[in-house]
Amino acid sequence: DGRFRIEALALAAGSNVFHVRVTSADGDRSRRATAGVRRASAPAAPAGLQAAAVGHVVDLTWNANTESDLLGYRVQRNGGYVQADDVADGLVASSDACCDAAYVVDGDTATAWDLAATFEPLAQNGDTDPALEIALGNLQIVSALDLDWSDAETATGNVDVYARSEYGDWLRLTQLRRTSAAAYTLTLPQAYRSDRLRLVVRAPDAAGGYAQLRLAEVRVRTWHLQSATALQQTVLDGTHGYRVAAVNTAAQQSAWSAPADVGIGDTTPPDAVVLSGALQDATATLTWTASNAADVARYVLTRNGVPIAEVAAAGERRHVDANLALGSHAYEVVAYDAFDNASLPSNRVNLTVSGSGPGVPTALTVVAPPQGRSLALGWSAGAGSAPVRYLLRRAAAADGPYSEIATPAATSFSDAPLVDGTRYYYTVEAVDVAGNRSGASAPVSGVPRDLQPPAPPLLTYPVAGDGRLHVTDDNSLVCGRAEPGSVVQVQRDGSVSATATAAALAGYTDYPANNTYLYSWLQIAADGWHLLDNGSVLRVVDLRSGQQETVASGTSLAQWSAQGLTAYYLQDGQIRARPAGRNPETLPLQAEEIRNFAVSADESRVLLLGRYAAGTAPAADGLWWLHRDGSDAGAVGGF
């Protein structure tokens, strides 16, 4: 059938490129095919990790790795990364499929990449499906992508993610199937280092066909690496365990270093408790004694080493673990104080469930990724017959009601989009090839939280491009865009002068038509509140108060300054500038005829289309670039 196989080709350290040609029986030789493979070894685990504390400030140091291809280090505290993934900036998006691909990286969810296309059936993974390429600007280790669609109706739950390798080919990193939602996160199974990504948008329905989609924003999350071999962090009371790993240019992470623990303030753990348990059919009832420690805050019950319940110190020290899988289950309880100092485990209670059929899935865990708005679920198959799929259910309370959200074949699932700060409860049930069900696992909950620092806010007013902005008022609006719901500090000359909260949702205000508004021609100022109404007379309208101010009559070509509240207009053949609340100024441009004009962002120059005399030269028609005072005239082009 034309297939061939060459085994055991030796690989050199670093880059390996293989070329293959085919020669026919007549001696004709094909063009060559190329495949690239990089052979690399993960770095050694960093050595010499030390943690020292002064007050609540922890100083970490470790020995530098010696590998020549080292990129940096990642640090964990108590199992979580000290530095969360970065959100890549400076992205450039492009596509051969229709329009406005750049909108997906402009930071504005109100704009979108519009996709009106006929998609191939999902199973074909068609080459003609629309693709979006995102240039990262430089090589970065990509860990996840956030996709925001305009709404659920214009979204597809079927996306393939590729990265460009160092050899120029495209490698598929992951694919999403049947997870249609207005927003979701694609977490890569393995982080990959690249400078360009490719998203292939697949059909919303398995059968393919015509669809209209709108992808509003794509955010690329990358590993945060630090090059220094020292780190400082401010922490709360308790015992803090640190470890560090090294990362090389192939995005390979070393094993974790030996841990370094440091105690801050209260490091005394609560006393251990005594656990008891009883089994009725496939339901275990666990109870335990109270810890004698005065500052105990909560208890965590584990089954086979995996937490299954958390009980506040003031709550009932009892948990019912229903729908257990076949086999033996080992239970322990650990007490924690307010600073997460952990007691020794309680005595172990072993309970064994006997029976047949697919066992209830075990070790259901819910982890909140640092980017927020999602929860990562994982579990293990129970004893008994092998499951072919699972029924994953979600609820807003531990006692339900539960609704089915997915039927994955794998033992993991990413649930998105979710609301940060809201607790979600999950159960999972196994189904074997004969359709036998195991029963649902015990509920496990999680709370999505946004632990990523927000991206820098975008200032939209007042700004003047690369020039200096000159204003006449003693106060100004400051406007911009930031992460929805975030608190923004406005600093002036290094000091905080005001704070504001970025809107969580887009807001709209209607301003009813008024008989005194002519609305024959309107232009809104950069502050978003003032209008120029150029009807029979030129008026300024304040939308907040409805107040109107007549500027002049017999005007034309009225326009706002780019970043201010100065109205420019043509009257009696001359350009006039009128700052808000002040008398107009006539610009001394001495043009014989003005057909159109525009004012630079810093209001220092005027671009004039018309008839003008430069110096001693005779007047001529052309496009003129003038200082505001009419000096240094230069012709831009004639007509």
XYZ file of C-alpha atoms in Angstrom:
639
model
C 0.000 0.000 0.000
C 3.017 2.317 -0.327
C 3.886 2.476 3.356
C 7.477 2.173 4.544
C 9.235 2.037 7.897
C 12.840 2.742 8.881
C 13.620 1.825 12.462
C 16.234 2.853 15.018
C 17.598 5.975 13.332
C 20.209 7.449 15.651
C 19.459 10.913 17.037
C 22.155 13.439 17.816
C 21.788 15.815 20.739
C 19.910 18.931 19.624
C 18.315 19.319 16.193
C 17.913 16.369 13.796
C 16.486 16.830 10.309
C 15.631 13.812 8.123
C 15.078 14.048 4.356
C 13.338 11.269 2.420
C 13.174 10.810 -1.363
C 11.499 8.107 -3.436
C 13.161 6.697 -6.585
C 11.036 4.806 -9.104
C 12.076 1.720 -11.064
C 12.777 4.038 -14.043
C 15.201 6.109 -11.983
C 12.877 9.096 -11.544
C 13.418 10.738 -8.175
C 10.792 12.562 -6.137
C 11.121 15.821 -4.313
C 12.188 15.332 -0.742
C 10.024 15.221 2.353
C 11.479 16.586 5.577
C 10.910 15.751 9.230
C 12.603 17.422 12.190
C 13.149 15.985 15.648
C 14.867 17.647 18.593
C 16.605 15.464 21.123
C 16.964 17.120 24.508
C 17.238 16.118 28.129
C 15.326 17.795 30.912
C 17.468 19.942 33.218
C 18.692 18.623 36.525
C 16.613 19.448 39.570
C 17.956 22.657 41.156
C 20.052 22.091 44.246
C 20.729 24.063 47.390
C 17.249 25.509 47.926
C 17.214 27.556 51.128
C 14.310 29.450 52.717
C 14.819 32.075 55.425
C 12.246 34.388 57.002
C 12.400 37.794 58.615
C 8.990 38.659 60.000
C 6.537 37.618 57.271
C 9.028 38.029 54.409
C 10.535 34.820 53.014
C 13.819 34.916 51.069
C 14.487 31.948 48.775
C 17.865 31.152 47.216
C 19.169 28.168 45.268
C 22.175 27.140 43.198
C 22.180 28.040 39.524
C 21.860 25.173 37.043
C 24.739 24.716 34.616
C 22.848 23.604 31.479
C 23.604 25.769 28.435
C 19.982 25.643 27.199
C 18.384 26.782 30.461
C 15.523 29.292 30.175
C 14.642 29.886 33.827
C 12.955 28.557 36.936
C 9.456 27.951 38.310
C 8.765 28.112 42.055
C 5.970 26.486 44.053
C 4.707 27.162 47.573
C 2.519 24.560 49.237
C 1.817 22.961 45.862
C 0.766 26.143 44.021
C 2.915 28.268 41.716
C 4.250 31.432 43.328
C 4.160 33.204 39.957
C 1.039 32.486 37.925
C 1.091 32.132 34.147
C 1.517 35.350 32.175
C -0.979 36.671 29.637
C 1.014 37.288 26.457
C 0.813 40.799 25.042
C 1.770 42.313 21.699
C -0.068 39.588 19.782
C -0.744 39.915 16.059
C -3.623 37.915 14.542
C -4.268 37.223 10.876
C -6.384 34.921 8.751
C -7.061 34.113 5.123
C -10.686 33.507 6.087
C -12.652 36.712 5.757
C -12.535 39.745 7.905
C -11.244 41.520 10.964
C -9.021 38.788 12.419
C -7.039 41.468 14.274
C -10.060 42.079 16.497
C -9.414 38.874 18.465
C -6.325 40.414 20.114
C -7.427 44.053 20.505
C -8.572 43.661 24.116
C -12.144 44.662 23.252
C -14.867 42.010 23.510
C -17.245 44.287 21.622
C -15.290 43.652 18.413
C -15.000 40.219 16.826
C -13.626 38.112 13.998
C -16.711 37.329 11.906
C -16.777 33.838 10.410
C -19.487 33.056 7.895
C -18.345 29.786 6.315
C -19.373 26.354 5.131
C -17.611 23.867 7.419
C -16.644 20.308 6.574
C -18.034 17.475 8.708
C -16.261 17.329 12.053
C -14.833 13.849 11.521
C -12.973 14.936 8.367
C -10.800 17.578 10.098
C -11.062 19.507 6.839
C -8.276 21.643 5.418
C -10.773 24.250 4.239
C -12.079 25.153 7.709
C -11.159 28.727 8.702
C -7.873 29.160 10.545
C -6.523 31.991 12.683
C -2.778 32.543 13.089
C -1.456 34.375 16.146
C 2.117 35.687 16.158
C 3.522 35.882 19.692
C 6.427 38.138 18.745
C 9.021 35.813 20.299
C 9.384 32.266 21.530
C 7.208 31.640 24.589
C 6.113 28.527 26.457
C 2.363 28.351 25.856
C 0.266 26.631 28.530
C -3.368 27.585 27.717
C -5.642 29.739 25.578
C -8.797 31.605 26.607
C -11.449 31.889 23.880
C -14.237 34.444 24.236
C -17.027 34.307 21.661
C -19.579 37.086 21.270
C -22.211 34.750 22.754
C -23.037 31.054 22.954
C -25.057 31.189 19.719
C -22.028 32.387 17.696
C -19.575 29.956 19.326
C -18.286 26.556 18.344
C -17.146 23.945 20.814
C -14.795 22.387 18.252
C -11.366 23.956 17.889
C -7.921 22.555 17.054
C -4.789 24.303 18.338
C -1.486 24.022 16.491
C 1.949 25.504 17.138
C 4.713 26.156 14.636
C 7.787 24.071 15.383
C 11.363 25.198 14.890
C 11.285 23.291 11.563
C 8.378 25.337 10.210
C 5.743 22.598 10.350
C 2.563 22.780 12.414
C 2.101 20.423 15.370
C -1.336 19.881 16.862
C -1.141 20.553 20.588
C -4.739 19.896 21.592
C -8.300 19.866 20.347
C -11.603 20.796 21.914
C -14.764 18.912 21.047
C -18.400 19.593 21.896
C -17.826 22.244 24.562
C -19.830 25.052 23.024
C -20.001 28.050 25.358
C -19.537 31.790 25.152
C -16.137 31.473 26.840
C -13.825 28.633 27.754
C -10.179 27.827 28.420
C -8.129 25.376 26.379
C -5.410 23.991 28.655
C -2.638 22.249 26.738
C -1.877 18.676 27.863
C 1.798 19.648 27.643
C 3.198 23.171 27.455
C 4.957 23.942 24.165
C 7.454 26.649 23.168
C 6.675 28.470 19.941
C 6.401 31.938 18.419
C 3.232 31.301 16.408
C -0.057 29.509 17.058
C -2.773 28.384 14.680
C -6.411 27.914 15.683
C -8.525 25.923 13.253
C -12.215 26.549 13.833
C -14.258 23.413 13.191
C -17.966 22.993 12.517
C -20.302 23.639 15.468
C -22.235 20.494 14.507
C -20.763 17.114 13.653
C -22.420 17.137 10.212
C -20.752 20.411 9.210
C -22.477 22.909 6.968
C -22.958 26.664 6.948
C -22.547 28.622 10.211
C -21.980 32.208 11.305
C -19.536 32.543 14.205
C -18.001 35.516 16.038
C -14.741 35.054 17.950
C -14.279 38.178 20.114
C -11.020 37.613 22.018
C -8.159 35.134 22.302
C -5.765 35.319 25.258
C -2.592 33.239 25.263
C -1.244 32.136 28.637
C 2.467 31.385 28.980
C 4.742 30.075 31.697
C 6.178 32.744 33.960
C 9.880 32.013 34.308
C 12.467 33.851 36.329
C 16.156 33.896 35.511
C 17.372 34.847 38.992
C 18.181 32.209 41.594
C 16.545 34.181 44.391
C 12.967 35.134 45.198
C 11.299 37.137 47.953
C 7.693 36.698 49.044
C 5.479 38.055 51.823
C 3.307 35.338 53.435
C 0.914 34.763 56.338
C 1.511 32.701 59.462
C 2.023 28.990 59.091
C 4.465 26.484 57.675
C 5.332 27.077 54.036
C 6.930 24.443 51.843
C 8.854 25.637 48.782
C 10.376 23.814 45.842
C 11.879 24.947 42.539
C 12.217 23.407 39.058
C 14.366 24.386 36.072
C 13.057 24.777 32.501
C 15.063 24.543 29.264
C 14.545 25.870 25.728
C 12.646 22.701 24.749
C 10.022 23.546 27.421
C 11.157 20.570 29.472
C 10.816 20.992 33.213
C 13.186 19.300 35.628
C 12.172 17.253 38.612
C 11.371 19.362 41.652
C 14.171 20.281 44.005
C 14.360 18.994 47.525
C 11.791 20.990 49.518
C 12.651 23.851 51.848
C 10.224 24.598 54.665
C 9.981 27.781 56.684
C 7.739 28.629 59.617
C 6.153 32.028 60.106
C 4.393 33.041 63.334
C 2.003 30.298 64.447
C 3.437 26.983 63.252
C 1.952 24.699 65.916
C -0.388 22.136 64.292
C -3.650 20.992 65.903
C -3.855 17.674 67.708
C -4.720 14.548 65.720
C -8.245 13.114 65.942
C -9.708 9.610 66.142
C -11.747 8.364 63.140
C -14.538 5.765 63.137
C -16.443 4.299 60.186
C -19.240 1.900 59.265
C -20.335 0.446 55.885
C -23.918 -0.202 54.734
C -24.034 -1.677 51.205
C -21.998 0.846 49.161
C -22.337 3.724 51.651
C -19.758 4.556 54.317
C -20.521 6.714 57.350
C -17.472 8.380 58.912
C -17.317 10.221 62.263
C -14.373 11.587 64.232
C -13.510 13.191 67.542
C -12.763 16.908 67.947
C -9.177 18.099 68.059
C -8.087 19.388 71.455
C -6.392 22.425 69.843
C -8.147 25.703 70.627
C -7.443 27.182 67.185
C -8.616 24.289 65.015
C -10.437 25.676 61.945
C -11.437 22.741 59.747
C -11.142 19.012 59.091
C -10.317 17.355 55.773
C -11.448 13.775 55.186
C -9.538 11.745 52.593
C -10.392 8.521 50.826
C -7.383 6.602 49.505
C -5.305 9.742 50.019
C -7.629 12.055 48.080
C -9.694 14.728 49.902
C -13.434 14.047 49.656
C -14.911 16.361 52.299
C -14.048 19.477 54.283
C -15.894 20.230 57.523
C -15.637 23.455 59.526
C -14.551 23.086 63.136
C -17.988 24.188 64.324
C -19.805 21.785 61.981
C -20.975 18.225 62.502
C -17.946 15.914 62.447
C -19.670 13.377 60.229
C -19.627 12.518 56.517
C -21.645 10.044 54.455
C -19.698 8.668 51.479
C -22.291 7.114 49.148
C -22.078 5.088 45.920
C -18.652 3.685 46.672
C -16.794 1.748 44.019
C -16.014 -1.908 44.448
C -12.934 -2.631 46.488
C -11.215 -1.369 49.617
C -11.316 2.279 50.717
C -8.945 3.786 53.279
C -10.115 6.879 55.190
C -8.152 9.424 57.241
C -8.873 12.853 58.739
C -6.437 15.766 59.107
C -7.176 18.848 61.246
C -6.034 22.347 60.135
C -5.817 25.626 62.015
C -6.481 29.090 60.568
C -2.951 29.264 59.140
C -3.169 25.832 57.476
C -0.924 24.102 59.987
C -1.856 20.444 59.576
C -2.179 17.830 62.308
C -0.876 14.332 61.948
C -3.356 12.044 60.144
C -5.921 10.251 62.230
C -5.986 6.487 62.490
C -6.810 4.793 59.171
C -10.232 3.158 58.698
C -10.446 0.541 55.898
C -13.881 -0.333 54.461
C -14.403 -2.851 51.621
C -17.297 -2.886 49.119
C -18.043 -6.157 47.295
C -20.131 -6.628 44.113
C -20.020 -6.655 40.274
C -20.443 -4.219 37.354
C -18.644 -0.914 36.780
C -17.359 0.491 40.015
C -18.118 4.031 41.097
C -15.298 6.313 39.894
C -12.841 7.165 42.630
C -10.596 10.065 43.569
C -12.723 12.778 41.964
C -10.752 16.013 42.305
C -11.607 19.585 41.386
C -8.727 22.005 40.787
C -9.087 25.724 40.081
C -6.652 26.836 37.330
C -5.009 30.182 38.131
C -6.598 31.936 35.146
C -10.060 31.581 36.711
C -13.481 31.013 35.099
C -12.917 27.247 34.896
C -12.397 24.115 36.975
C -10.277 21.096 36.028
C -11.784 17.762 37.062
C -10.061 14.410 37.246
C -10.967 10.972 38.580
C -10.015 7.297 38.436
C -12.028 4.333 37.205
C -13.513 2.173 39.923
C -13.245 -1.569 40.206
C -15.390 -3.927 38.106
C -16.028 -3.841 34.368
C -14.188 -1.212 32.313
C -16.151 2.021 31.714
C -16.641 3.257 28.146
C -17.896 6.675 29.189
C -18.720 8.742 32.239
C -21.688 10.887 33.202
C -20.448 14.135 34.711
C -23.008 16.178 36.652
C -22.882 19.604 38.288
C -24.969 21.349 40.952
C -25.038 24.571 42.941
C -25.394 22.729 46.269
C -24.057 19.482 47.683
C -27.526 17.932 47.838
C -28.385 18.936 44.254
C -30.241 18.948 42.015
C -27.495 17.760 39.641
C -27.577 18.315 35.874
C -25.529 16.386 33.341
C -22.908 18.625 31.686
C -20.719 16.160 29.749
C -20.199 12.480 28.860
C -16.413 12.209 28.464
C -14.645 8.970 27.652
C -11.481 10.137 29.404
C -11.042 10.534 33.158
C -10.645 14.299 33.023
C -12.683 17.320 32.000
C -12.340 21.109 31.978
C -15.589 22.859 32.916
C -15.904 26.391 31.531
C -17.061 29.087 31.489
C -17.823 29.479 35.186
C -18.297 32.426 37.525
C -15.280 33.179 39.701
C -15.978 32.992 43.421
C -18.949 30.600 43.033
C -18.768 27.095 44.498
C -19.730 24.257 42.126
C -20.438 20.639 43.129
C -19.742 17.614 40.915
C -20.426 13.905 40.759
C -19.262 11.372 38.175
C -20.792 8.029 37.214
C -19.293 5.225 35.101
C -21.083 3.366 32.280
C -19.750 0.103 30.814
C -20.189 -1.281 27.283
C -23.407 -3.066 28.290
C -24.917 0.169 29.585
C -24.592 -0.794 33.265
C -24.130 2.214 35.508
C -22.005 2.413 38.622
C -23.963 5.030 40.511
C -22.707 8.524 41.192
C -19.624 9.336 43.181
C -19.777 11.458 46.312
C -20.010 15.198 45.594
C -16.784 17.140 45.390
C -16.725 20.901 45.040
C -14.438 23.639 43.804
C -14.400 27.410 43.460
C -12.909 29.022 40.345
C -10.746 31.996 41.210
C -8.825 34.421 39.075
C -5.302 34.310 40.526
C -3.666 35.910 37.497
C -2.569 39.518 37.771
C -4.646 41.713 35.467
C -3.175 42.956 32.226
C -2.140 46.614 32.223
C -5.142 48.898 31.638
C -5.495 50.671 28.305
C -5.750 54.448 28.639
C -8.095 55.888 26.027
C -8.598 59.447 27.308
C -6.767 61.783 27.553
C -3.945 60.631 25.257
C -2.183 62.338 22.403
C -0.299 59.583 20.607
C 3.424 60.214 20.808
C 2.973 63.940 21.413
C 2.529 65.931 24.622
C -1.059 66.817 25.456
C -1.769 70.456 26.307
C -4.983 71.258 28.161
C -6.413 74.497 29.525
C -8.740 73.092 32.199
C -7.557 72.334 35.738
C -9.220 68.881 35.744
C -9.860 66.064 33.302
C -11.741 62.855 32.829
C -9.529 59.762 32.695
C -11.025 56.887 30.695
C -9.822 53.485 29.584
C -10.383 49.744 29.549
C -9.248 47.172 32.110
C -10.057 43.627 33.196
C -13.817 43.574 33.918
C -14.525 44.096 37.605
C -10.946 45.052 38.462
C -10.092 48.071 40.616
C -8.074 50.658 38.713
C -5.789 53.179 40.382
C -5.190 56.463 38.571
C -1.746 57.848 39.330
C -0.574 61.361 38.613
C 3.165 61.986 38.852
C 3.589 58.755 40.823
C 0.852 59.386 43.405
C -2.599 57.781 43.462
C -5.144 60.495 42.704
C -8.281 58.384 42.172
C -9.621 54.835 41.948
C -12.361 53.309 39.815
C -13.886 49.883 39.225
C -13.904 48.583 35.664
C -17.386 47.598 34.586
C -18.089 43.883 34.773
C -20.514 44.056 31.851
C -21.025 46.422 28.956
C -23.452 49.214 29.893
C -25.600 51.354 27.643
C -27.550 54.552 28.273
C -30.233 55.887 25.948
C -30.593 59.629 25.475
C -34.050 60.477 24.084
C -34.326 62.830 21.132
C -35.117 66.409 22.068
C -36.811 68.920 19.801
C -33.976 71.323 20.453
C -31.470 68.812 19.079
C -31.290 69.107 15.307
C -29.272 65.912 14.842
C -28.561 66.829 11.224
C -24.914 66.038 11.805
C -23.359 64.837 15.070
C -19.815 64.238 16.245
C -18.950 62.920 19.682
C -15.925 64.206 21.617
C -13.166 61.939 22.904
C -14.566 62.149 26.455
C -17.729 60.361 25.282
C -20.083 62.938 26.795
C -20.060 65.986 24.516
C -21.627 66.263 21.062
C -21.185 68.750 18.258
C -24.566 69.364 16.624
C -23.901 71.102 13.312
C -27.365 72.013 12.119
C -28.458 75.516 11.179
C -26.275 76.631 14.091
C -23.303 74.843 15.670
C -24.098 73.677 19.198
C -22.273 71.763 21.931
C -24.548 69.313 23.806
C -23.599 67.772 27.170
C -25.303 64.351 27.263
C -25.106 64.105 31.043
C -27.000 67.272 31.810
C -28.722 67.958 28.484
C -27.231 71.432 28.565
C -26.713 73.064 25.145
C -24.370 75.859 24.215
C -24.526 77.727 20.899
C -21.085 78.121 19.322
C -21.751 79.971 16.052
C -23.937 80.075 12.956
C -22.944 79.796 9.322
C -20.282 77.166 10.037
C -19.035 74.083 8.220
C -16.425 71.334 8.588
C -16.931 71.278 12.393
C -14.791 68.763 14.289
C -13.482 68.031 17.763
C -9.842 68.085 18.696
C -8.467 64.540 18.847
C -8.090 64.461 22.647
C -9.797 67.433 24.191
C -12.884 69.615 24.131
C -11.838 72.183 21.548
C -14.246 72.578 18.633
C -12.682 73.503 15.278
C -14.874 74.826 12.459
C -14.795 76.921 9.295
C -16.598 80.283 9.398
C -16.336 83.144 6.900
C -13.475 81.350 5.148
C -11.348 81.066 8.302
C -10.614 78.226 10.725
C -11.677 78.977 14.273
C -10.835 77.067 17.473
C -13.145 77.258 20.469
C -12.096 75.528 23.725
C -14.987 74.515 25.974
C -16.432 77.519 27.792
C -14.060 80.019 26.182
C -14.131 82.552 23.357
C -13.120 81.323 19.888
C -9.682 81.939 18.394
C -9.113 82.540 14.681
C -6.115 80.626 13.302
C -3.905 83.018 11.231
C -3.493 80.706 8.239
C -4.254 83.325 5.516
C -5.597 80.801 3.033
C -7.464 82.129 0.029
C -9.738 79.109 -0.021
C -10.230 76.205 2.422
C -12.017 73.135 1.100
C -11.244 70.853 4.032
C -8.880 70.666 6.997
C -7.755 68.424 9.848
C -5.956 69.192 13.119
C -3.051 67.089 14.477
C -3.517 65.197 17.749
C -1.373 67.666 19.685
C -3.183 70.623 17.987
C 0.113 72.153 16.870
C -0.414 71.727 13.106
C -3.180 71.881 10.522
C -3.511 69.856 7.331
C -5.274 72.138 4.861
C -6.801 71.318 1.490
C -7.312 74.436 -0.558
C -5.621 77.477 -2.100
C -2.687 78.890 -0.137
C 0.301 81.174 -0.787
C 3.526 79.881 0.783
C 5.971 82.692 1.490
C 6.405 84.913 -1.573
C 5.185 82.238 -3.981
C 1.887 82.792 -5.747
C -1.165 81.112 -4.299
C -1.651 77.525 -5.460
C -4.132 74.728 -4.997
C -2.749 71.846 -2.951
C -2.557 69.970 0.323
C -0.672 72.065 2.895
C 0.942 71.114 6.191
C 1.006 74.229 8.396
C 1.922 75.261 11.874
C -1.029 76.517 13.884
C 0.267 80.088 13.520
C 0.576 79.699 9.716
C 4.387 79.543 9.616
C 6.616 77.018 7.856
C 4.075 76.122 5.237
C 4.949 73.126 3.116
C 3.112 71.594 0.177
C 2.206 67.958 0.737
C 0.772 67.401 -2.725
C -0.919 69.223 -5.559
C -4.075 68.472 -7.479
